[in-house]
Short mmCIF file of C-alpha atoms in Angstrom, two decimals:
data_model
loop_
_atom_site.label_atom_id
_atom_site.label_comp_id
_atom_site.label_asym_id
_atom_site.label_seq_id
_atom_site.Cartn_x
_atom_site.Cartn_y
_atom_site.Cartn_z
CA MET A 1 -0.04 0.05 0.13
CA GLU A 2 1.09 3.47 -0.64
CA ARG A 3 2.22 5.71 2.00
CA LEU A 4 0.20 9.12 3.17
CA LYS A 5 1.26 11.28 5.67
CA ILE A 6 -1.27 13.55 7.32
CA VAL A 7 0.24 16.46 9.25
CA LYS A 8 -1.46 18.67 11.35
CA ILE A 9 0.21 22.19 12.83
CA GLY A 10 -1.36 24.18 15.35
CA GLY A 11 -1.33 27.84 16.69
CA HIS A 12 2.27 28.03 17.89
CA ILE A 13 3.49 27.39 14.15
CA ILE A 14 0.82 29.41 12.44
CA ASN A 15 1.52 32.52 14.94
CA ASP A 16 5.27 32.53 14.09
CA GLU A 17 6.31 33.18 10.61
CA THR A 18 9.71 31.95 11.15
CA ALA A 19 8.49 28.64 12.27
CA LEU A 20 5.77 28.40 9.85
CA ASN A 21 8.36 29.01 7.04
CA ALA A 22 10.53 26.35 8.85
CA PHE A 23 8.12 23.82 8.95
CA LEU A 24 6.76 24.45 5.41
CA ASP A 25 10.44 23.91 4.42
CA ASP A 26 10.38 20.44 6.13
CA PHE A 27 6.77 19.45 4.99
CA SER A 28 7.54 20.25 1.22
CA LYS A 29 10.38 17.92 1.18
CA LEU A 30 7.95 14.96 2.16
CA ASN A 31 8.14 12.62 -0.76
CA THR A 32 5.31 10.50 -0.12
CA PRO A 33 1.28 11.93 -0.85
CA LYS A 34 0.42 14.15 2.18
CA ILE A 35 -2.18 16.68 3.45
CA LEU A 36 -1.73 19.26 5.68
CA VAL A 37 -4.59 20.19 8.36
CA HIS A 38 -4.19 23.58 10.40
CA GLY A 39 -5.46 25.10 13.21
CA GLY A 40 -6.43 28.61 13.76
CA GLY A 41 -3.57 30.57 15.83
CA LYS A 42 -4.18 34.04 17.44
CA SER A 43 -5.28 35.86 14.45
CA ALA A 44 -9.05 34.89 15.07
CA SER A 45 -8.86 36.32 18.59
CA THR A 46 -6.86 39.52 17.57
CA LEU A 47 -9.78 40.00 14.79
CA THR A 48 -12.60 39.42 17.26
CA GLN A 49 -10.83 42.19 19.58
CA GLN A 50 -10.40 44.54 16.30
CA MET A 51 -13.95 44.10 15.47
CA ASN A 52 -15.19 44.56 19.22
CA ILE A 53 -17.11 41.44 19.00
CA GLU A 54 -17.82 39.92 22.36
CA VAL A 55 -16.43 36.26 22.73
CA GLN A 56 -19.15 34.09 24.32
CA ILE A 57 -18.08 31.69 26.68
CA MET A 58 -20.33 29.03 28.41
CA ASN A 59 -18.55 26.41 30.95
CA GLY A 60 -15.07 27.67 29.99
CA ARG A 61 -16.02 26.62 26.36
CA ARG A 62 -16.23 29.17 23.54
CA ILE A 63 -19.54 29.63 21.65
CA THR A 64 -19.49 29.89 17.68
CA ASN A 65 -22.08 32.49 17.29
CA ALA A 66 -22.62 33.75 13.77
CA GLU A 67 -20.56 36.44 14.05
CA THR A 68 -17.60 34.34 15.53
CA LEU A 69 -18.20 31.67 12.53
CA ASP A 70 -17.64 34.72 10.27
CA ILE A 71 -14.39 35.32 11.80
CA ILE A 72 -13.20 31.86 11.80
CA THR A 73 -14.09 31.31 8.06
CA MET A 74 -12.13 34.68 7.29
CA VAL A 75 -9.21 33.84 9.08
CA TYR A 76 -9.03 30.26 8.99
CA ALA A 77 -10.20 29.55 5.27
CA GLY A 78 -8.90 32.89 3.99
CA LYS A 79 -5.77 34.27 5.33
CA ILE A 80 -4.24 31.23 7.05
CA ASN A 81 -4.95 29.03 4.17
CA LYS A 82 -4.37 30.99 1.00
CA THR A 83 -1.11 32.19 2.89
CA ILE A 84 0.06 28.58 3.51
CA VAL A 85 -1.21 27.52 -0.11
CA ALA A 86 0.87 30.38 -1.76
CA LYS A 87 4.03 29.69 0.60
CA LEU A 88 3.81 25.73 -0.34
CA GLN A 89 3.46 26.84 -4.17
CA ALA A 90 6.71 28.94 -3.78
CA ARG A 91 8.14 25.65 -2.60
CA ASN A 92 7.07 23.80 -5.30
CA THR A 93 4.51 21.89 -3.43
CA ASN A 94 1.20 22.04 -5.45
CA ALA A 95 -1.30 22.58 -2.71
CA ILE A 96 -5.16 23.26 -2.96
CA GLY A 97 -6.74 24.66 0.08
CA PHE A 98 -9.91 22.72 1.47
CA SER A 99 -12.71 23.40 3.96
CA GLY A 100 -15.08 20.46 4.18
CA ALA A 101 -17.25 22.32 2.06
CA ASP A 102 -14.71 22.23 -0.61
CA GLY A 103 -15.31 18.87 -2.83
CA ASN A 104 -17.82 17.75 -0.40
CA SER A 105 -14.88 16.48 1.48
CA ILE A 106 -16.19 16.61 5.18
CA THR A 107 -19.98 16.77 6.28
CA ALA A 108 -20.84 17.45 9.83
CA ILE A 109 -23.91 17.68 12.00
CA LYS A 110 -24.25 20.59 14.00
CA ARG A 111 -23.69 19.71 17.68
CA PRO A 112 -27.13 18.88 19.21
CA VAL A 113 -27.97 21.14 21.97
CA GLU A 114 -28.42 19.41 25.41
CA THR A 115 -27.10 21.74 28.26
CA ILE A 116 -25.07 23.93 26.22
CA ASP A 117 -25.77 25.01 22.52
CA TYR A 118 -22.04 25.62 21.40
CA GLY A 119 -23.52 27.26 18.20
CA PHE A 120 -22.10 26.55 14.75
CA VAL A 121 -20.12 23.77 15.82
CA GLY A 122 -19.78 20.66 13.48
CA ASP A 123 -19.21 17.10 14.79
CA ILE A 124 -18.19 15.37 11.81
CA GLN A 125 -20.07 12.78 10.18
CA LYS A 126 -18.55 11.63 6.96
CA VAL A 127 -15.02 12.19 5.07
CA HIS A 128 -15.30 11.67 1.21
CA ILE A 129 -12.19 10.84 -0.22
CA LYS A 130 -12.80 10.45 -4.00
CA THR A 131 -11.92 13.74 -4.96
CA LEU A 132 -8.79 14.36 -2.48
CA LYS A 133 -7.61 10.76 -3.85
CA LEU A 134 -8.13 12.15 -7.30
CA LEU A 135 -5.61 15.13 -6.49
CA LEU A 136 -3.26 13.07 -4.28
CA ASN A 137 -2.91 10.80 -7.45
CA HIS A 138 -2.16 13.68 -9.62
CA GLY A 139 0.73 14.96 -6.96
CA ILE A 140 -1.76 17.52 -5.24
CA THR A 141 -1.36 18.28 -1.48
CA PRO A 142 -4.57 19.11 -0.05
CA VAL A 143 -4.28 21.85 2.78
CA PHE A 144 -7.33 21.73 5.43
CA CYS A 145 -8.40 24.26 7.55
CA ALA A 146 -10.75 22.87 10.17
CA ILE A 147 -14.07 24.11 8.91
CA THR A 148 -16.93 21.58 7.49
CA HIS A 149 -20.17 21.96 6.21
CA ASP A 150 -23.61 20.24 6.81
CA LYS A 151 -24.42 20.10 2.96
CA ASN A 152 -27.25 22.05 3.47
CA GLY A 153 -25.28 25.33 2.95
CA GLN A 154 -24.17 25.75 6.85
CA LEU A 155 -20.31 26.09 7.53
CA LEU A 156 -19.55 24.57 10.71
CA ASN A 157 -16.61 25.29 12.95
CA THR A 158 -14.54 21.69 13.80
CA ASN A 159 -11.69 21.03 15.97
CA ALA A 160 -8.54 20.70 13.91
CA ASP A 161 -7.07 17.65 15.80
CA THR A 162 -10.25 15.82 14.95
CA VAL A 163 -10.19 16.86 11.12
CA ALA A 164 -6.87 15.51 11.15
CA SER A 165 -7.82 12.25 12.95
CA GLU A 166 -10.98 11.71 10.83
CA LEU A 167 -9.23 12.39 7.64
CA ALA A 168 -6.55 9.70 8.80
CA ILE A 169 -9.22 7.29 9.46
CA ALA A 170 -10.99 7.92 6.19
CA PHE A 171 -7.81 7.32 4.02
CA ALA A 172 -6.50 4.34 6.16
CA ASN A 173 -8.07 1.65 3.76
CA ALA A 174 -6.43 3.36 0.79
CA TYR A 175 -3.07 4.23 2.13
CA ALA A 176 -0.62 3.15 4.68
CA THR A 177 -1.67 6.17 6.52
CA GLU A 178 0.30 7.90 9.46
CA LEU A 179 -0.69 10.85 11.24
CA TYR A 180 1.47 13.56 12.78
CA TYR A 181 0.37 15.95 15.21
CA CYS A 182 3.08 18.81 15.32
CA PHE A 183 3.30 21.21 18.32
CA GLU A 184 5.66 23.18 20.59
CA LYS A 185 6.77 20.19 22.95
CA ASN A 186 8.33 17.35 22.16
CA GLY A 187 6.10 14.84 22.66
CA VAL A 188 3.54 13.56 25.54
CA LEU A 189 5.81 14.30 28.41
CA GLU A 190 6.19 12.44 31.66
CA ASP A 191 6.55 15.62 33.54
CA VAL A 192 5.06 18.68 31.87
CA ASN A 193 7.91 20.98 32.97
CA LYS A 194 10.65 18.53 31.52
CA ASP A 195 10.75 19.02 28.04
CA ASN A 196 13.31 16.07 27.91
CA SER A 197 10.68 13.62 29.71
CA VAL A 198 9.12 12.27 26.48
CA ILE A 199 7.37 8.78 26.59
CA GLU A 200 8.85 7.36 23.27
CA ILE A 201 5.95 4.79 22.86
CA ILE A 202 2.45 4.55 23.85
CA ASP A 203 0.52 1.58 23.41
CA SER A 204 -2.78 0.83 24.44
CA LYS A 205 -1.41 -1.09 27.54
CA THR A 206 0.71 2.12 28.53
CA TYR A 207 -2.12 4.30 27.93
CA GLN A 208 -4.40 2.75 30.42
CA THR A 209 -1.62 3.00 32.92
CA LEU A 210 -1.17 6.43 32.16
CA LEU A 211 -4.81 7.23 32.48
CA GLU A 212 -5.32 5.35 35.67
CA GLY A 213 -2.04 7.22 37.14
CA ASN A 214 -3.81 10.58 35.96
CA ASN A 215 -0.67 11.30 34.47
CA ILE A 216 -1.88 12.99 31.31
CA SER A 217 -2.20 16.58 31.15
CA GLU A 218 -5.57 18.22 30.52
CA GLY A 219 -4.49 19.62 27.35
CA MET A 220 -3.03 16.61 25.97
CA LEU A 221 -6.00 13.97 26.90
CA PRO A 222 -8.46 15.11 23.97
CA LYS A 223 -5.57 14.81 21.63
CA LEU A 224 -4.66 11.24 22.80
CA THR A 225 -8.55 10.20 22.84
CA ASN A 226 -8.13 11.65 18.76
CA CYS A 227 -4.86 9.17 18.40
CA PHE A 228 -6.41 6.16 19.83
CA HIS A 229 -9.61 6.56 17.85
CA ALA A 230 -7.38 6.54 15.00
CA ILE A 231 -5.24 3.59 15.84
CA ALA A 232 -8.44 1.60 16.56
CA HIS A 233 -9.52 2.51 12.96
CA GLN A 234 -6.73 1.12 11.00
CA VAL A 235 -4.55 4.30 11.21
CA LYS A 236 -0.78 2.96 11.16
CA LYS A 237 0.77 4.94 13.50
CA VAL A 238 0.30 8.47 15.06
CA HIS A 239 3.25 10.83 15.92
CA ILE A 240 3.36 13.62 18.29
CA GLY A 241 6.30 16.36 18.77
CA LYS A 242 7.91 18.90 17.21
CA SER A 243 7.89 19.21 13.34
CA ALA A 244 11.14 18.23 13.15
CA MET A 245 10.39 14.75 13.74
CA LEU A 246 8.69 14.84 9.96
CA LEU A 247 12.27 14.86 8.26
CA HIS A 248 14.62 13.84 11.08
CA THR A 249 13.03 10.28 12.33
CA ASN A 250 15.44 9.98 15.01
CA THR A 251 14.07 13.04 16.68
CA LYS A 252 12.75 12.06 19.81
CA HIS A 253 9.08 12.33 19.99
CA THR A 254 5.91 10.16 21.09
CA THR A 255 4.39 7.27 18.79
CA ILE A 256 1.27 6.01 19.49
CA GLN A 257 0.72 2.61 18.41
CA LYS A 258 -1.38 -0.74 18.69
CA MET B 1 -15.62 20.45 -28.84
CA GLU B 2 -17.26 20.22 -25.28
CA ARG B 3 -18.75 23.77 -23.83
CA LEU B 4 -17.34 25.24 -20.90
CA LYS B 5 -19.27 28.35 -19.39
CA ILE B 6 -17.31 30.88 -17.00
CA VAL B 7 -19.60 33.10 -15.33
CA LYS B 8 -18.58 35.88 -13.20
CA ILE B 9 -20.73 37.83 -10.37
CA GLY B 10 -20.27 41.05 -8.95
CA GLY B 11 -21.12 42.81 -5.74
CA HIS B 12 -24.64 43.67 -6.21
CA ILE B 13 -25.33 39.52 -6.28
CA ILE B 14 -22.97 38.85 -3.39
CA ASN B 15 -24.29 41.77 -1.25
CA ASP B 16 -27.98 40.55 -1.58
CA GLU B 17 -28.48 36.79 0.00
CA THR B 18 -31.74 36.46 -1.81
CA ALA B 19 -30.04 37.56 -5.38
CA LEU B 20 -27.24 35.20 -4.40
CA ASN B 21 -29.42 32.22 -3.91
CA ALA B 22 -31.78 33.02 -6.86
CA PHE B 23 -28.17 33.27 -8.79
CA LEU B 24 -27.02 29.81 -7.66
CA ASP B 25 -30.00 28.06 -8.33
CA ASP B 26 -29.74 28.90 -11.79
CA PHE B 27 -26.09 28.46 -11.95
CA SER B 28 -26.19 24.93 -10.49
CA LYS B 29 -28.65 24.05 -13.06
CA LEU B 30 -26.39 24.78 -16.05
CA ASN B 31 -25.64 21.34 -17.45
CA THR B 32 -22.08 21.98 -18.92
CA PRO B 33 -18.84 22.31 -17.40
CA LYS B 34 -18.62 25.47 -15.53
CA ILE B 35 -16.20 27.88 -13.20
CA LEU B 36 -17.66 30.58 -11.48
CA VAL B 37 -15.79 33.69 -10.43
CA HIS B 38 -16.91 36.00 -7.89
CA GLY B 39 -16.08 39.60 -6.92
CA GLY B 40 -15.75 41.43 -3.42
CA GLY B 41 -18.73 43.07 -2.65
CA LYS B 42 -19.31 45.32 0.12
CA SER B 43 -18.11 43.02 3.13
CA ALA B 44 -14.10 44.40 2.76
CA SER B 45 -15.17 47.77 2.93
CA THR B 46 -17.29 47.20 5.93
CA LEU B 47 -14.51 45.16 7.48
CA THR B 48 -12.10 47.74 6.84
CA GLN B 49 -14.07 50.23 8.78
CA GLN B 50 -14.93 48.32 11.49
CA MET B 51 -11.03 47.62 11.78
CA ASN B 52 -10.56 51.32 11.65
CA ILE B 53 -8.28 50.77 8.84
CA GLU B 54 -7.47 53.80 6.65
CA VAL B 55 -8.39 53.23 2.79
CA GLN B 56 -5.47 54.79 0.86
CA ILE B 57 -6.59 56.20 -2.36
CA MET B 58 -4.19 57.72 -5.10
CA ASN B 59 -5.58 59.44 -8.40
CA GLY B 60 -8.97 57.78 -7.53
CA ARG B 61 -7.74 54.50 -7.18
CA ARG B 62 -7.38 52.16 -4.12
CA ILE B 63 -4.17 50.97 -2.89
CA THR B 64 -3.80 47.39 -1.85
CA ASN B 65 -1.22 47.73 1.08
CA ALA B 66 -0.65 44.98 3.22
CA GLU B 67 -3.55 45.37 5.54
CA THR B 68 -6.09 45.77 2.80
CA LEU B 69 -4.65 42.52 1.10
CA ASP B 70 -5.21 40.89 4.46
CA ILE B 71 -8.89 41.98 4.72
CA ILE B 72 -9.44 41.08 0.93
CA THR B 73 -8.12 37.60 1.47
CA MET B 74 -10.05 37.28 4.48
CA VAL B 75 -13.21 38.26 2.83
CA TYR B 76 -12.97 37.17 -0.62
CA ALA B 77 -10.93 33.75 -0.30
CA GLY B 78 -12.58 33.24 3.15
CA LYS B 79 -15.91 34.40 3.67
CA ILE B 80 -17.20 34.94 0.39
CA ASN B 81 -15.62 31.99 -1.23
CA LYS B 82 -16.70 29.22 1.39
CA THR B 83 -20.46 30.74 1.67
CA ILE B 84 -20.86 30.18 -2.10
CA VAL B 85 -18.93 26.91 -2.30
CA ALA B 86 -21.31 25.83 0.93
CA LYS B 87 -24.21 26.81 -1.02
CA LEU B 88 -23.72 25.02 -4.34
CA GLN B 89 -23.06 21.85 -2.36
CA ALA B 90 -26.46 22.22 -0.89
CA ARG B 91 -27.49 22.53 -4.55
CA ASN B 92 -25.89 19.15 -5.56
CA THR B 93 -23.06 21.29 -7.38
CA ASN B 94 -19.81 19.89 -6.48
CA ALA B 95 -17.65 22.99 -6.09
CA ILE B 96 -13.99 23.67 -4.84
CA GLY B 97 -12.82 27.25 -4.06
CA PHE B 98 -9.78 28.65 -5.48
CA SER B 99 -7.59 31.40 -5.51
CA GLY B 100 -4.92 31.65 -8.26
CA ALA B 101 -2.50 30.13 -5.38
CA ASP B 102 -4.45 26.77 -5.20
CA GLY B 103 -3.31 24.58 -7.79
CA ASN B 104 -0.73 27.36 -8.90
CA SER B 105 -3.79 28.00 -11.34
CA ILE B 106 -3.06 31.96 -12.11
CA THR B 107 0.39 33.40 -11.57
CA ALA B 108 0.71 37.11 -11.56
CA ILE B 109 3.21 39.97 -11.27
CA LYS B 110 3.02 42.67 -8.88
CA ARG B 111 2.44 45.64 -11.17
CA PRO B 112 5.46 47.51 -11.46
CA VAL B 113 5.45 51.15 -9.94
CA GLU B 114 5.68 53.64 -12.57
CA THR B 115 3.94 56.84 -11.42
CA ILE B 116 1.61 54.97 -8.68
CA ASP B 117 2.50 52.17 -6.33
CA TYR B 118 -0.56 50.28 -6.39
CA GLY B 119 0.75 47.98 -3.83
CA PHE B 120 0.10 44.03 -3.60
CA VAL B 121 -1.81 44.19 -7.07
CA GLY B 122 -1.37 41.51 -9.61
CA ASP B 123 -1.31 41.42 -13.31
CA ILE B 124 -2.15 38.12 -14.45
CA GLN B 125 1.01 36.31 -15.97
CA LYS B 126 -0.56 32.83 -17.01
CA VAL B 127 -3.39 30.64 -16.05
CA HIS B 128 -2.65 27.23 -15.80
CA ILE B 129 -5.56 24.95 -16.42
CA LYS B 130 -3.95 21.29 -16.29
CA THR B 131 -5.65 20.59 -12.76
CA LEU B 132 -8.74 22.76 -13.51
CA LYS B 133 -9.32 20.46 -16.22
CA LEU B 134 -8.91 17.66 -14.16
CA LEU B 135 -11.44 18.79 -12.07
CA LEU B 136 -13.72 19.80 -14.93
CA ASN B 137 -13.69 16.52 -16.20
CA HIS B 138 -14.80 15.00 -13.09
CA GLY B 139 -17.77 17.10 -12.69
CA ILE B 140 -16.47 19.49 -10.13
CA THR B 141 -16.92 23.16 -10.28
CA PRO B 142 -13.96 25.65 -9.59
CA VAL B 143 -15.10 28.80 -7.71
CA PHE B 144 -12.38 31.66 -7.90
CA CYS B 145 -12.13 34.60 -5.95
CA ALA B 146 -10.10 37.22 -7.60
CA ILE B 147 -6.65 36.64 -5.64
CA THR B 148 -3.57 35.71 -7.53
CA HIS B 149 -0.10 34.88 -6.53
CA ASP B 150 3.37 35.32 -7.72
CA LYS B 151 4.61 32.00 -6.98
CA ASN B 152 7.04 33.23 -4.37
CA GLY B 153 4.57 33.23 -1.54
CA GLN B 154 3.19 36.71 -2.37
CA LEU B 155 -0.86 36.97 -2.63
CA LEU B 156 -1.78 39.60 -5.00
CA ASN B 157 -5.29 41.59 -5.65
CA THR B 158 -6.58 41.11 -9.03
CA ASN B 159 -9.43 42.21 -10.77
CA ALA B 160 -12.26 40.06 -11.09
CA ASP B 161 -13.46 40.67 -14.63
CA THR B 162 -9.98 40.20 -15.53
CA VAL B 163 -9.80 37.03 -13.95
CA ALA B 164 -12.64 35.92 -15.77
CA SER B 165 -11.54 36.95 -18.98
CA GLU B 166 -8.10 35.39 -18.73
CA LEU B 167 -9.45 32.17 -17.39
CA ALA B 168 -11.87 31.97 -20.45
CA ILE B 169 -8.71 32.77 -22.86
CA ALA B 170 -6.66 30.04 -21.47
CA PHE B 171 -9.62 27.42 -21.76
CA ALA B 172 -10.42 28.72 -25.31
CA ASN B 173 -8.39 25.92 -26.97
CA ALA B 174 -9.60 23.08 -25.01
CA TYR B 175 -13.45 23.87 -24.70
CA ALA B 176 -15.87 25.68 -26.80
CA THR B 177 -15.78 28.57 -23.98
CA GLU B 178 -18.42 31.14 -23.24
CA LEU B 179 -18.16 34.11 -20.73
CA TYR B 180 -20.79 35.38 -18.84
CA TYR B 181 -20.66 38.67 -16.95
CA CYS B 182 -23.71 38.89 -14.51
CA PHE B 183 -24.36 42.42 -13.22
CA GLU B 184 -27.46 44.59 -12.41
CA LYS B 185 -28.35 45.79 -15.66
CA ASN B 186 -29.88 44.15 -18.44
CA GLY B 187 -26.60 44.72 -20.59
CA VAL B 188 -24.67 47.42 -22.43
CA LEU B 189 -27.24 50.07 -22.96
CA GLU B 190 -27.43 52.81 -25.30
CA ASP B 191 -29.22 55.19 -22.61
CA VAL B 192 -27.66 54.49 -19.10
CA ASN B 193 -30.99 55.65 -17.57
CA LYS B 194 -33.05 53.30 -19.82
CA ASP B 195 -32.85 49.60 -18.62
CA ASN B 196 -34.65 48.59 -21.80
CA SER B 197 -32.16 50.36 -24.27
CA VAL B 198 -30.04 47.25 -24.16
CA ILE B 199 -27.69 46.81 -27.11
CA GLU B 200 -28.48 43.20 -28.21
CA ILE B 201 -25.46 42.41 -30.00
CA ILE B 202 -22.16 44.08 -30.14
CA ASP B 203 -19.27 43.14 -32.74
CA SER B 204 -15.67 44.88 -33.59
CA LYS B 205 -17.56 47.29 -35.74
CA THR B 206 -20.33 48.41 -33.60
CA TYR B 207 -17.62 48.45 -30.80
CA GLN B 208 -15.65 51.06 -32.89
CA THR B 209 -19.01 53.11 -33.58
CA LEU B 210 -19.58 53.18 -29.92
CA LEU B 211 -16.10 54.33 -29.02
CA GLU B 212 -15.71 57.01 -31.64
CA GLY B 213 -19.34 58.15 -30.40
CA ASN B 214 -18.18 58.29 -26.79
CA ASN B 215 -21.23 56.19 -25.91
CA ILE B 216 -19.82 54.01 -23.57
CA SER B 217 -20.16 54.81 -19.99
CA GLU B 218 -16.84 54.69 -18.08
CA GLY B 219 -17.81 51.81 -15.87
CA MET B 220 -18.42 49.72 -19.04
CA LEU B 221 -15.19 50.52 -20.89
CA PRO B 222 -12.74 48.51 -19.04
CA LYS B 223 -15.30 45.48 -19.17
CA LEU B 224 -15.82 45.78 -22.78
CA THR B 225 -11.93 45.99 -23.44
CA ASN B 226 -11.93 42.54 -21.35
CA CYS B 227 -14.69 41.24 -23.35
CA PHE B 228 -13.06 42.03 -26.68
CA HIS B 229 -9.78 40.86 -25.37
CA ALA B 230 -11.27 37.59 -25.13
CA ILE B 231 -13.00 37.52 -28.23
CA ALA B 232 -9.77 38.23 -29.85
CA HIS B 233 -8.21 35.05 -28.04
CA GLN B 234 -10.66 32.33 -29.39
CA VAL B 235 -13.44 32.82 -26.58
CA LYS B 236 -16.73 31.90 -28.55
CA LYS B 237 -19.14 34.54 -27.37
CA VAL B 238 -19.11 36.82 -24.16
CA HIS B 239 -22.39 37.73 -22.74
CA ILE B 240 -23.29 40.87 -20.34
CA GLY B 241 -26.56 41.16 -18.38
CA LYS B 242 -28.57 39.94 -15.55
CA SER B 243 -28.11 36.34 -14.28
CA ALA B 244 -31.22 35.16 -15.53
CA MET B 245 -29.77 34.89 -19.04
CA LEU B 246 -28.04 32.15 -17.96
CA LEU B 247 -30.76 29.80 -18.18
CA HIS B 248 -33.27 31.86 -20.25
CA THR B 249 -31.58 32.31 -23.39
CA ASN B 250 -34.28 34.60 -24.42
CA THR B 251 -33.71 37.19 -21.70
CA LYS B 252 -32.57 40.26 -23.23
CA HIS B 253 -28.88 41.10 -22.85
CA THR B 254 -25.66 42.15 -24.72
CA THR B 255 -23.98 39.37 -26.74
CA ILE B 256 -20.44 40.39 -27.55
CA GLN B 257 -18.93 38.48 -30.65
CA LYS B 258 -16.25 38.84 -33.65
#
């Protein structure tokens, strides 16, 4: 089976042009079919402030009202996505920017209101890989922002880590798919204050031990849930760490496996 | 030769959701391969005001400084483009949003500074149709905002009418290409105050007569220059009028031909 690498980058890379350029240098050198998924970074919050829009927060979670969705669409699908695509073209990586609406690639349903109405937040229903596969087969690299749609004309805000893992799962039968979460730390750490305390391999067994010992930081928990969800659905391996791990395979990082 | 329809819509349709929905109903019913090009509409100016950014104007022309380019990228490539793509998906038209950076489809050069520095404005250098053709052949409809790139990582603001005509010219050898400029009037008018005074056919000869008689309004002049440029480069026909002309061919409008 041909390999496919799906790489997710978050705010720390997007917010820092030097880091973004260095990442894109590495990413463009990957010589397998590849897909990039990017999060949002600080620009959405900055724009929200500049426009004097109130951020609604409920139980510590941000509500995506219509104004916030507009801002997210402008910043994620517009500014960040097109900047990355143009930078990849300059590196001779033929990229096309995607939201889930483009090519009808990711359909989602608006999260049902139970105790909280999160607004225009989408839970992924299905990833349609046909068009994406056509592009990959022609050497084109899809670049995803974390916006999906409900196929009825409504765009929806979706978690970027989840977009990456659901894409990986959807491709797992067509390609030997590996998923990379690039972030500012070297991987999952035994001690969050010690950047060198990387847990190099986490399998289902060590994961259980970590969970039982309450040894996983709050921010890392949903990321790991995504990882094991992907592994349970035929994704070969998931890697978590600094983006140097993409090209320099001996870079210390965390690998999640069965 | 298979037919291809390239349709450009401007601000009056984009600014009015009812008009946009009606247009997209018609556009999605076109049963030939098709490409949509959209202009900007009012949202960019609104956002510029909301963000308290000063609009720089020189000799009556807007200067695209870095801040303005950011806004244009957010509004055109983000909000407007993704809204249209999602609305087309709801109408079972499988669309993918494009800037000129996506698929490296339109490269441009930053307009050279002569007397005025227009800033990040791009004059189209080349339209690369390979990826677009692949998508058209698979029933996918590209939706273009009027942003190009220089292949060195810089996005550039480009006139939407020109994007449409240059796309049409680039496809003219591969498809029997027709170009449609949809706007708020019924076509090129003999008397701008009489919406019924449509000149139904303009060929090179009548165009000369109109030019010599100073009978073309200032706003229409660059549009007509684009049209005849397209006609001179093997584009079959150019149509100017209200979007009803797309489906209802007996709708009075202006046809530009050799």
